[in-house]
Coordinates of C-alpha atoms in Angstrom, one line a residue:
Chain A
M1 CA -46.7 73.3 -37.5
S2 CA -48.4 76.4 -36.5
Q3 CA -48.0 75.4 -32.9
V4 CA -44.3 75.0 -33.3
S5 CA -43.9 78.5 -34.8
I6 CA -46.0 79.9 -31.9
T7 CA -43.8 78.4 -29.2
R8 CA -40.7 79.5 -31.0
K9 CA -42.0 83.0 -31.2
I10 CA -42.8 83.1 -27.5
S11 CA -39.5 81.6 -26.3
T12 CA -37.1 83.9 -28.2
H13 CA -38.8 87.1 -27.1
E14 CA -39.5 88.5 -23.7
S15 CA -43.1 88.8 -22.5
T16 CA -44.7 92.2 -23.1
G17 CA -44.5 93.0 -19.5
V18 CA -40.7 92.5 -19.3
T19 CA -40.3 94.4 -22.6
L20 CA -42.2 97.4 -21.3
L21 CA -40.3 97.2 -18.0
L22 CA -36.9 97.2 -19.7
I23 CA -37.8 100.0 -22.0
G24 CA -39.2 102.0 -19.1
V25 CA -36.0 101.4 -17.0
A26 CA -33.7 102.4 -19.9
L27 CA -35.7 105.5 -20.7
A28 CA -36.0 106.6 -17.1
Y29 CA -32.2 106.2 -16.7
L30 CA -31.5 108.2 -19.8
L31 CA -34.0 110.9 -18.8
V32 CA -32.5 111.4 -15.4
F33 CA -28.9 111.3 -16.5
L34 CA -29.1 112.9 -20.0
G35 CA -32.5 114.6 -20.5
M36 CA -32.8 116.5 -17.3
P37 CA -29.3 118.0 -17.3
L38 CA -29.9 119.2 -20.9
I39 CA -33.2 120.9 -19.9
V40 CA -31.6 122.4 -16.8
V41 CA -28.9 124.2 -18.9
F42 CA -31.5 126.1 -21.0
T43 CA -34.0 126.7 -18.3
Q44 CA -31.3 128.2 -16.0
A45 CA -29.9 130.3 -18.8
L46 CA -33.3 131.7 -19.6
S47 CA -34.6 131.9 -16.0
K48 CA -34.4 135.7 -15.9
G49 CA -35.6 136.1 -19.5
W50 CA -34.1 136.6 -22.9
G51 CA -32.9 140.1 -22.2
L52 CA -30.5 139.1 -19.5
Y53 CA -29.5 136.1 -21.6
W54 CA -28.4 138.2 -24.5
K55 CA -26.7 140.7 -22.2
A56 CA -24.7 137.9 -20.6
L57 CA -23.5 136.8 -24.0
Q58 CA -22.6 140.3 -25.2
E59 CA -20.4 141.0 -22.2
P60 CA -16.8 141.7 -23.4
D61 CA -15.2 138.9 -21.3
A62 CA -17.7 136.4 -22.6
W63 CA -17.0 137.5 -26.2
S64 CA -13.3 137.2 -25.8
A65 CA -13.8 133.7 -24.3
I66 CA -15.9 132.7 -27.3
K67 CA -13.3 134.1 -29.7
L68 CA -10.4 132.4 -27.9
T69 CA -12.3 129.0 -27.9
F70 CA -12.7 129.2 -31.7
L71 CA -9.1 130.3 -32.2
V72 CA -7.8 127.4 -30.2
A73 CA -10.0 124.9 -32.0
A74 CA -9.0 126.5 -35.4
I75 CA -5.3 125.7 -34.6
A76 CA -5.6 122.4 -32.7
V77 CA -8.0 120.6 -35.1
P78 CA -6.1 121.2 -38.4
A79 CA -2.8 120.2 -36.6
N80 CA -4.3 116.9 -35.5
L81 CA -5.9 116.5 -38.9
V82 CA -2.5 116.6 -40.7
F83 CA -1.1 114.3 -38.1
G84 CA -4.0 111.9 -38.3
I85 CA -3.7 111.6 -42.1
A86 CA 0.1 111.2 -42.0
A87 CA -0.1 108.5 -39.3
A88 CA -2.9 106.7 -41.0
W89 CA -1.0 106.8 -44.4
A90 CA 2.1 105.3 -42.8
I91 CA 0.3 102.7 -40.7
A92 CA -2.3 101.6 -43.1
K93 CA -0.4 101.6 -46.4
F94 CA 2.9 100.2 -45.3
E95 CA 4.3 97.3 -43.3
F96 CA 7.0 98.1 -40.8
K97 CA 8.3 96.9 -37.4
G98 CA 6.8 98.4 -34.3
K99 CA 3.5 99.3 -35.9
S100 CA 1.3 98.1 -33.0
L101 CA 3.5 99.9 -30.5
L102 CA 3.0 103.1 -32.5
I103 CA -0.8 102.6 -32.6
T104 CA -0.8 102.2 -28.8
L105 CA 1.3 105.3 -28.3
I106 CA -1.1 107.3 -30.4
D107 CA -3.9 106.3 -28.1
L108 CA -1.9 107.3 -25.0
P109 CA -3.5 110.7 -24.4
F110 CA -6.9 109.1 -23.9
A111 CA -5.5 107.2 -21.0
I112 CA -4.2 110.2 -19.2
S113 CA -6.2 112.5 -16.9
P114 CA -6.8 115.9 -18.5
V115 CA -5.2 117.6 -15.5
V116 CA -2.0 115.6 -16.0
S117 CA -2.1 116.6 -19.7
G118 CA -1.8 120.2 -18.6
L119 CA 0.7 119.4 -15.9
V120 CA 3.3 117.9 -18.3
Y121 CA 3.5 121.3 -20.2
V122 CA 3.8 123.2 -16.9
L123 CA 6.8 120.9 -16.1
L124 CA 8.3 121.8 -19.4
F125 CA 7.5 125.4 -20.0
G126 CA 6.4 126.7 -16.6
A127 CA 8.4 129.3 -14.6
Q128 CA 10.2 126.5 -12.7
G129 CA 10.0 124.0 -15.6
W130 CA 12.9 122.6 -17.7
F131 CA 12.7 125.4 -20.4
G132 CA 11.2 128.0 -18.0
P133 CA 14.4 130.0 -17.4
W134 CA 15.4 130.0 -21.1
L135 CA 11.9 131.1 -22.1
Q136 CA 11.9 133.9 -19.5
A137 CA 15.3 135.1 -20.7
H138 CA 13.9 135.4 -24.2
D139 CA 10.6 137.0 -23.0
I140 CA 8.5 134.1 -24.4
K141 CA 5.4 133.2 -22.4
L142 CA 3.8 129.8 -23.1
I143 CA 2.2 128.9 -19.8
F144 CA -0.6 131.1 -18.6
A145 CA -0.8 132.3 -22.2
V146 CA -2.6 131.3 -25.4
P147 CA 0.2 128.9 -26.8
G148 CA 0.0 126.7 -23.7
I149 CA -3.8 126.5 -24.1
V150 CA -3.3 125.5 -27.7
L151 CA -0.7 122.8 -26.8
A152 CA -2.8 121.3 -24.0
T153 CA -5.8 121.2 -26.3
I154 CA -3.7 119.5 -29.0
F155 CA -2.6 116.9 -26.5
V156 CA -6.1 115.9 -25.2
T157 CA -7.5 115.8 -28.8
F158 CA -4.4 114.1 -30.2
P159 CA -5.8 110.6 -31.0
F160 CA -9.3 111.6 -32.3
I161 CA -8.7 111.8 -36.1
A162 CA -5.9 109.3 -36.3
R163 CA -7.8 106.5 -34.5
E164 CA -10.8 107.2 -36.8
L165 CA -8.7 107.0 -40.0
I166 CA -6.3 104.1 -39.1
P167 CA -8.8 101.3 -38.9
L168 CA -10.7 102.7 -41.9
M169 CA -7.7 102.9 -44.2
Q170 CA -6.5 99.5 -43.0
A171 CA -9.8 98.0 -43.9
Q172 CA -9.7 99.5 -47.4
G173 CA -6.3 98.1 -48.2
K174 CA -3.9 99.6 -50.7
E175 CA -4.8 98.0 -54.1
E176 CA -6.5 101.2 -55.4
E177 CA -3.6 103.4 -54.5
E178 CA -1.1 100.9 -56.0
A179 CA -3.2 100.8 -59.2
A180 CA -3.1 104.6 -59.4
V181 CA 0.6 104.9 -58.8
S182 CA 1.4 102.1 -61.4
L183 CA -0.7 104.1 -63.9
G184 CA 1.6 107.1 -63.4
A185 CA -0.2 109.2 -60.7
S186 CA 2.1 111.0 -58.3
G187 CA 1.8 110.5 -54.6
W188 CA -0.3 113.6 -54.0
Q189 CA -2.5 112.9 -56.9
T190 CA -3.1 109.4 -55.6
F191 CA -4.0 110.8 -52.2
W192 CA -6.3 113.6 -53.4
R193 CA -8.1 111.6 -56.1
V194 CA -8.1 108.0 -54.7
T195 CA -7.6 107.9 -51.0
L196 CA -9.5 111.1 -49.8
P197 CA -12.8 110.3 -51.6
N198 CA -12.7 106.9 -49.9
I199 CA -12.2 108.2 -46.4
K200 CA -14.1 111.5 -46.5
W201 CA -16.9 110.5 -44.0
G202 CA -14.5 108.9 -41.5
L203 CA -12.3 112.1 -41.8
L204 CA -15.3 114.3 -41.2
Y205 CA -16.4 112.1 -38.3
G206 CA -13.0 112.4 -36.6
V207 CA -12.9 116.2 -37.2
I208 CA -16.3 116.6 -35.6
L209 CA -15.3 114.6 -32.5
C210 CA -11.9 116.4 -32.3
N211 CA -13.5 119.9 -32.6
T212 CA -16.1 119.2 -29.9
R213 CA -13.5 118.1 -27.4
A214 CA -11.2 121.0 -28.4
M215 CA -13.9 123.5 -27.7
G216 CA -15.1 121.9 -24.5
E217 CA -11.8 120.9 -22.8
F218 CA -11.6 122.1 -19.3
G219 CA -9.1 120.2 -17.1
A220 CA -6.0 120.4 -19.2
V221 CA -6.7 124.0 -20.3
S222 CA -7.5 125.0 -16.7
V223 CA -4.0 124.0 -15.5
V224 CA -2.1 126.0 -18.2
S225 CA -4.4 129.0 -18.6
G226 CA -3.9 131.1 -15.5
H227 CA -7.5 132.2 -15.8
I228 CA -6.9 135.8 -16.9
R229 CA -10.3 137.3 -17.7
G230 CA -10.6 138.5 -21.3
M231 CA -7.1 137.1 -22.1
T232 CA -6.7 133.4 -21.4
N233 CA -10.2 132.3 -20.7
T234 CA -11.9 129.8 -23.0
M235 CA -15.7 129.3 -22.8
P236 CA -15.6 126.4 -20.3
L237 CA -13.2 128.3 -18.1
H238 CA -15.4 131.4 -18.3
V239 CA -18.3 129.3 -17.2
E240 CA -16.4 128.2 -14.1
I241 CA -15.5 131.8 -13.2
L242 CA -19.0 133.1 -13.6
Y243 CA -20.4 130.1 -11.6
N244 CA -18.0 130.6 -8.8
E245 CA -19.0 134.3 -8.6
Y246 CA -22.6 133.1 -8.1
N247 CA -23.5 134.7 -11.4
F248 CA -25.6 131.7 -12.4
V249 CA -27.6 133.3 -15.2
A250 CA -24.4 134.4 -17.0
A251 CA -22.7 131.0 -16.3
F252 CA -25.6 129.1 -17.8
S253 CA -25.9 131.5 -20.7
V254 CA -22.3 130.7 -21.8
A255 CA -22.9 127.0 -20.9
S256 CA -26.0 127.0 -23.1
L257 CA -23.8 127.9 -26.1
L258 CA -21.6 124.9 -25.3
A259 CA -24.7 122.7 -24.9
L260 CA -26.0 123.9 -28.3
L261 CA -22.6 123.0 -29.8
A262 CA -23.0 119.5 -28.2
L263 CA -26.4 119.1 -29.8
V264 CA -25.2 120.3 -33.2
T265 CA -22.4 117.7 -32.8
L266 CA -24.8 114.9 -32.1
V267 CA -26.9 115.8 -35.1
M268 CA -23.9 116.1 -37.4
K269 CA -22.5 112.8 -36.1
S270 CA -25.8 111.0 -36.8
L271 CA -25.9 112.5 -40.3
V272 CA -22.3 111.5 -41.1
E273 CA -23.0 108.0 -39.7
W274 CA -26.0 107.7 -42.0
Q275 CA -24.1 109.0 -45.0
A276 CA -21.2 106.7 -44.3
K277 CA -23.5 103.7 -44.0
R278 CA -25.1 104.6 -47.4
S279 CA -21.8 104.9 -49.2
G280 CA -20.6 101.6 -47.6
E281 CA -17.7 103.3 -45.7
P282 CA -17.4 101.6 -42.3
L283 CA -17.0 104.0 -39.4
H284 CA -14.9 103.2 -36.4
H285 CA -17.2 104.0 -33.4
G286 CA -15.8 104.7 -30.1
A287 CA -14.8 107.5 -27.8
Chain B
M1 CA 15.8 100.0 -44.3
S2 CA 14.6 97.0 -46.3
Q3 CA 14.6 95.0 -43.1
F4 CA 12.7 97.6 -41.2
R5 CA 9.9 97.7 -43.6
A6 CA 8.5 95.7 -46.5
L7 CA 8.9 97.1 -50.0
S8 CA 6.0 99.0 -51.5
V9 CA 5.3 100.9 -54.7
L10 CA 3.4 103.6 -52.8
P11 CA 5.4 106.8 -52.1
G12 CA 5.4 109.0 -49.0
F13 CA 6.4 106.4 -46.3
N14 CA 9.4 108.4 -45.0
L15 CA 7.6 111.7 -45.0
A16 CA 4.5 110.3 -43.3
L17 CA 6.2 108.2 -40.7
G18 CA 8.8 110.8 -40.1
F19 CA 6.2 113.5 -39.4
T20 CA 4.1 111.1 -37.3
L21 CA 7.1 110.3 -35.1
L22 CA 8.2 113.9 -34.8
Y23 CA 4.7 115.1 -33.9
L24 CA 4.1 112.2 -31.5
S25 CA 7.4 112.9 -29.7
L26 CA 7.0 116.7 -29.4
I27 CA 3.4 116.7 -28.3
V28 CA 3.1 113.5 -26.3
L29 CA 6.3 111.5 -25.6
I30 CA 8.7 114.2 -24.5
P31 CA 6.2 116.0 -22.3
L32 CA 5.2 112.7 -20.7
S33 CA 8.8 111.8 -20.0
A34 CA 9.1 115.0 -18.1
L35 CA 6.5 113.7 -15.7
F36 CA 8.6 110.6 -14.9
V37 CA 11.9 112.4 -14.8
K38 CA 10.4 115.0 -12.4
S39 CA 9.0 112.4 -10.1
A40 CA 12.3 110.5 -10.1
T41 CA 14.0 113.6 -8.6
L42 CA 12.2 112.8 -5.4
G43 CA 13.7 109.3 -5.2
L44 CA 11.7 106.3 -4.1
G45 CA 11.6 107.4 -0.5
G46 CA 10.3 110.8 -1.4
F47 CA 7.7 109.3 -3.8
W48 CA 6.5 107.0 -1.1
H49 CA 6.3 109.8 1.5
V50 CA 4.1 111.9 -0.8
V51 CA 1.9 109.1 -1.9
T52 CA 1.2 107.7 1.6
G53 CA 0.4 111.1 3.0
D54 CA -3.0 111.1 4.7
R55 CA -4.6 113.6 2.4
V56 CA -3.2 112.0 -0.8
L57 CA -4.3 108.5 0.2
A58 CA -7.8 109.8 1.1
S59 CA -8.1 111.5 -2.3
L60 CA -6.9 108.4 -4.2
R61 CA -9.4 106.4 -2.2
V62 CA -12.3 108.8 -3.1
T63 CA -11.2 108.9 -6.7
F64 CA -11.0 105.1 -7.3
F65 CA -14.0 104.2 -5.1
T66 CA -16.4 106.7 -6.7
S67 CA -15.1 105.8 -10.2
F68 CA -15.7 102.1 -9.5
V69 CA -19.2 102.6 -8.2
A70 CA -20.1 104.8 -11.2
A71 CA -18.7 102.2 -13.6
V72 CA -20.7 99.4 -11.9
I73 CA -23.9 101.5 -12.2
N74 CA -23.1 102.1 -15.9
A75 CA -22.4 98.5 -16.6
F76 CA -25.8 97.5 -15.2
F77 CA -27.9 100.2 -16.8
G78 CA -25.8 100.5 -19.9
L79 CA -26.5 96.8 -20.6
I80 CA -30.2 97.4 -20.3
V81 CA -30.0 100.5 -22.5
A82 CA -28.0 98.6 -25.1
W83 CA -30.5 95.7 -25.0
V84 CA -33.5 98.0 -25.4
L85 CA -31.8 99.9 -28.3
V86 CA -30.9 96.6 -30.2
R87 CA -33.9 94.4 -29.5
Y88 CA -36.9 96.6 -29.3
T89 CA -38.5 99.3 -31.4
F90 CA -40.4 102.3 -29.9
P91 CA -41.2 105.8 -31.0
G92 CA -38.2 108.2 -30.8
K93 CA -35.7 105.4 -30.7
R94 CA -33.3 107.1 -33.1
I95 CA -33.2 110.3 -31.1
V96 CA -32.6 108.3 -27.9
D97 CA -29.8 106.4 -29.6
A98 CA -28.1 109.7 -30.7
L99 CA -28.6 111.2 -27.3
V100 CA -26.6 108.5 -25.6
D101 CA -23.4 110.2 -26.9
L102 CA -24.3 113.5 -25.1
P103 CA -21.6 113.0 -22.4
F104 CA -19.0 112.8 -25.1
A105 CA -20.2 116.0 -26.7
L106 CA -21.1 118.1 -23.7
P107 CA -18.2 119.9 -22.1
T108 CA -17.4 118.6 -18.7
A109 CA -17.7 122.0 -17.0
V110 CA -21.3 122.3 -18.3
A111 CA -22.1 118.8 -17.0
G112 CA -20.6 119.8 -13.7
I113 CA -22.6 123.0 -13.1
T114 CA -25.8 121.4 -14.5
L115 CA -25.7 118.3 -12.3
A116 CA -24.7 120.4 -9.3
T117 CA -27.8 122.6 -9.8
L118 CA -30.0 119.6 -10.4
Y119 CA -28.9 117.7 -7.3
A120 CA -28.4 120.7 -5.0
P121 CA -30.8 120.5 -1.9
N122 CA -33.2 122.9 -3.6
G123 CA -32.7 121.5 -7.1
W124 CA -35.3 119.6 -9.2
L125 CA -34.0 116.2 -8.1
G126 CA -32.0 117.2 -5.0
Q127 CA -35.2 118.3 -3.1
Y128 CA -36.5 114.8 -3.1
F129 CA -33.3 113.5 -1.7
A130 CA -33.2 116.3 0.8
A131 CA -36.7 115.4 2.0
H132 CA -35.2 112.1 3.0
D133 CA -32.2 113.8 4.6
I134 CA -29.9 112.6 1.8
K135 CA -27.3 115.1 0.5
V136 CA -26.2 114.4 -3.1
A137 CA -24.4 117.5 -4.3
Y138 CA -21.3 118.4 -2.3
T139 CA -20.8 114.8 -1.1
P140 CA -19.1 111.7 -2.6
L141 CA -22.6 110.7 -3.8
G142 CA -22.5 113.7 -6.0
I143 CA -19.2 112.6 -7.4
V144 CA -20.7 109.2 -8.3
V145 CA -23.6 111.0 -10.1
V146 CA -21.3 113.1 -12.4
L147 CA -19.0 110.1 -13.0
T148 CA -22.0 108.0 -14.0
F149 CA -23.0 110.8 -16.5
I150 CA -19.4 111.0 -17.9
G151 CA -19.1 107.2 -18.4
L152 CA -22.6 106.5 -19.6
P153 CA -21.9 106.0 -23.3
F154 CA -19.0 103.6 -22.9
V155 CA -20.8 100.4 -21.9
V156 CA -23.8 101.1 -24.3
R157 CA -21.5 101.7 -27.2
T158 CA -19.3 98.7 -26.6
V159 CA -22.1 96.2 -25.9
Q160 CA -24.5 97.4 -28.7
P161 CA -22.7 96.1 -31.8
V162 CA -21.8 92.8 -30.1
L163 CA -25.4 92.3 -29.0
A164 CA -26.6 93.0 -32.5
D165 CA -24.3 90.3 -33.8
V166 CA -25.6 87.5 -31.5
E167 CA -27.3 85.2 -33.9
A168 CA -31.0 84.5 -33.5
E169 CA -30.4 80.9 -34.6
V170 CA -28.4 80.1 -31.5
E171 CA -31.1 81.6 -29.3
E172 CA -33.7 79.6 -31.2
A173 CA -31.8 76.4 -30.9
A174 CA -31.4 76.9 -27.1
A175 CA -35.1 77.7 -26.8
S176 CA -36.2 74.8 -28.9
L177 CA -34.1 72.5 -26.6
G178 CA -36.3 73.7 -23.8
A179 CA -34.3 76.6 -22.3
G180 CA -36.4 79.4 -20.7
R181 CA -35.9 83.0 -21.7
L182 CA -33.8 83.7 -18.6
D183 CA -31.7 80.6 -19.2
V184 CA -31.1 81.6 -22.8
F185 CA -29.9 85.0 -21.6
R186 CA -27.7 83.6 -18.9
R187 CA -26.2 80.7 -20.9
V188 CA -26.2 82.0 -24.5
I189 CA -26.4 85.8 -24.7
F190 CA -24.5 86.9 -21.6
P191 CA -21.3 84.8 -22.4
A192 CA -21.2 86.4 -25.9
I193 CA -21.5 90.0 -24.7
Y194 CA -19.6 89.6 -21.4
P195 CA -16.1 90.6 -22.9
A196 CA -17.6 93.7 -24.4
L197 CA -19.4 94.5 -21.2
L198 CA -16.1 94.2 -19.3
T199 CA -14.3 96.4 -21.9
G200 CA -17.0 99.1 -21.6
F201 CA -16.7 98.9 -17.8
A202 CA -13.0 99.3 -18.0
L203 CA -13.3 102.3 -20.3
A204 CA -15.9 104.0 -18.1
F205 CA -13.8 103.3 -15.0
A206 CA -10.6 104.7 -16.6
R207 CA -12.3 107.8 -17.9
A208 CA -13.9 108.4 -14.5
I209 CA -10.5 108.2 -12.6
G210 CA -9.0 111.0 -14.6
E211 CA -12.1 113.2 -14.7
Y212 CA -11.8 116.7 -13.2
G213 CA -13.9 119.3 -14.9
S214 CA -17.3 118.0 -13.9
V215 CA -16.4 116.7 -10.5
I216 CA -15.1 119.9 -8.9
F217 CA -18.4 121.7 -9.2
I218 CA -20.5 119.0 -7.4
A219 CA -18.0 117.5 -5.1
G220 CA -17.8 120.2 -2.5
N221 CA -14.0 119.4 -2.5
M222 CA -13.7 118.7 1.2
P223 CA -10.2 117.3 2.0
Y224 CA -10.3 113.7 3.2
I225 CA -14.0 113.3 2.2
S226 CA -14.9 114.5 -1.3
E227 CA -11.5 115.7 -2.7
I228 CA -10.4 113.8 -5.8
A229 CA -6.8 113.1 -6.7
P230 CA -6.8 115.3 -9.9
L231 CA -8.0 118.3 -7.8
L232 CA -5.1 117.7 -5.3
I233 CA -2.7 117.8 -8.3
V234 CA -4.1 121.2 -9.3
A235 CA -3.9 122.4 -5.6
K236 CA -0.2 121.3 -5.4
L237 CA 0.5 123.0 -8.7
E238 CA -1.0 126.3 -7.5
Q239 CA 1.4 126.1 -4.5
Y240 CA 4.3 125.6 -7.0
D241 CA 4.8 122.1 -5.5
Y242 CA 5.7 120.6 -8.9
A243 CA 7.3 117.5 -7.4
G244 CA 4.2 116.7 -5.2
A245 CA 1.8 117.3 -8.1
T246 CA 3.9 115.0 -10.4
T247 CA 4.1 112.3 -7.8
I248 CA 0.3 112.1 -7.4
A249 CA 0.0 112.0 -11.2
V250 CA 2.5 109.2 -11.5
A251 CA 0.8 107.3 -8.7
M252 CA -2.6 107.7 -10.5
L253 CA -1.1 106.5 -13.8
L254 CA 0.4 103.4 -12.1
I255 CA -2.7 102.4 -10.3
S256 CA -4.9 102.8 -13.4
F257 CA -2.4 100.9 -15.4
V258 CA -2.4 98.0 -12.9
L259 CA -6.2 98.0 -12.8
L260 CA -6.6 98.0 -16.6
L261 CA -4.0 95.2 -16.9
S262 CA -5.9 93.1 -14.4
I263 CA -9.2 93.7 -16.2
N264 CA -7.5 92.6 -19.4
A265 CA -6.2 89.5 -17.7
L266 CA -9.7 88.8 -16.4
Q267 CA -11.0 89.1 -19.9
W268 CA -8.4 86.8 -21.3
W269 CA -9.0 84.3 -18.5
S270 CA -12.8 84.3 -19.0
S271 CA -12.6 84.0 -22.8
R272 CA -10.3 81.0 -22.4
R273 CA -12.7 79.4 -19.9
G274 CA -15.5 80.1 -22.3
N275 CA -13.7 78.3 -25.2
R276 CA -13.0 75.2 -23.3

């Protein structure tokens, strides 16, 4: 009997040597591709000391880039949040024709190059775009201005919250809401008191992912921004300008803020995953 | 209306669906249709002329080739990382697991300047390559490096849950019937995770094709050698050649679409073969 259990143990596990080799390969791969870049950001930013680091961050153009980045995220994330909730409510709580087509269309922005996401708005609102002449006649500037940056950011972060909420709300069904409504609750009451508590972790998860991408987006924003220093530069665009001016310390100083944001995102994401697991609310993982 | 949707006691369907369709149309569908309308103005002949231009063809080749290589690297190492994270325990595992998502969280521009610095001839890693006369940064090899970074989480995150679901009993049964460890992996585990692996590969590949922000810093952007298609779109836009930019964009979309369709077909075919 003991012999049987020993053979079983041996044959469903790798030998210690293979185990160590695999762990070693995996860790080496992650160290080279993830760990070292992360270390480089901070060592480069601080390579000339804390004094220059702070000075780079206090520079007016850097400040306006930081403010613009937060402004854009503060518009794009709530917009996509409202959309995500509406889409998930319609898709998860009702049966209608063309539902799977709708879900596919919502995912569409993920399949499109960020550059193309910016390009489509230039085609619509640019000087030679469809609405370009009309906008010029009314003295409205969307492209090479803040509204274009907001639009492009909304486009690239469009699916994040919806694709988090749809599978979650579908899995939860609609019995609880139906019970609330049949007991006399209004639609809004049902949403606030029944649905929202059930989806809060998934919602937060989607918001975190959406916000990170909104603050870090480069390609789409780059196409519509016009790169006007102090005006239409977000943090990632400002990093590019500084880097191309060979001002590496300043470039990596601003980049280090974005890297910090990424690290905070990873920590919050893990916390939310842990909380969701504890409360039995399944999260939809994926990018 | 009753034919279009099933009856429900819950309120808010019209408002929710109406807003969803309006927002989707304004933000995504109408702008995207502008892309196809614009490229149609060139006509099929004009489209073909732009797409088969030497520089455009070269950029498409660079984009798809480097993306493919990066996705293959990620499929191989991503499988090992997923395996290690699911099957083994070691100190710091939770931190390593969380760190895998870094490429999703780190802005692409930051990834670009960081990897360019790391792999430059005088960089921490680049110096070792330079000692062997290998240039990484400012060559297609550098593009492969950043695209590997960008696509790293996809394979790990698609394979991980499937691997965790492979039942120990099946492995034990195979082992008790005399199968060696490698046989068990090849005959039992790999067929179970193969569809997920292919999905992860496709996601990493698709993401790499569209990537712009990180690549431009490390590529060197030499026409015909290390210039990617998204960069050429930006270059055409800066020359106000909207039609040219649009045409490359549509060509990219079409090629990725065909590639993803064939990967889906491959997946369907292999799952049918597996069930026989």
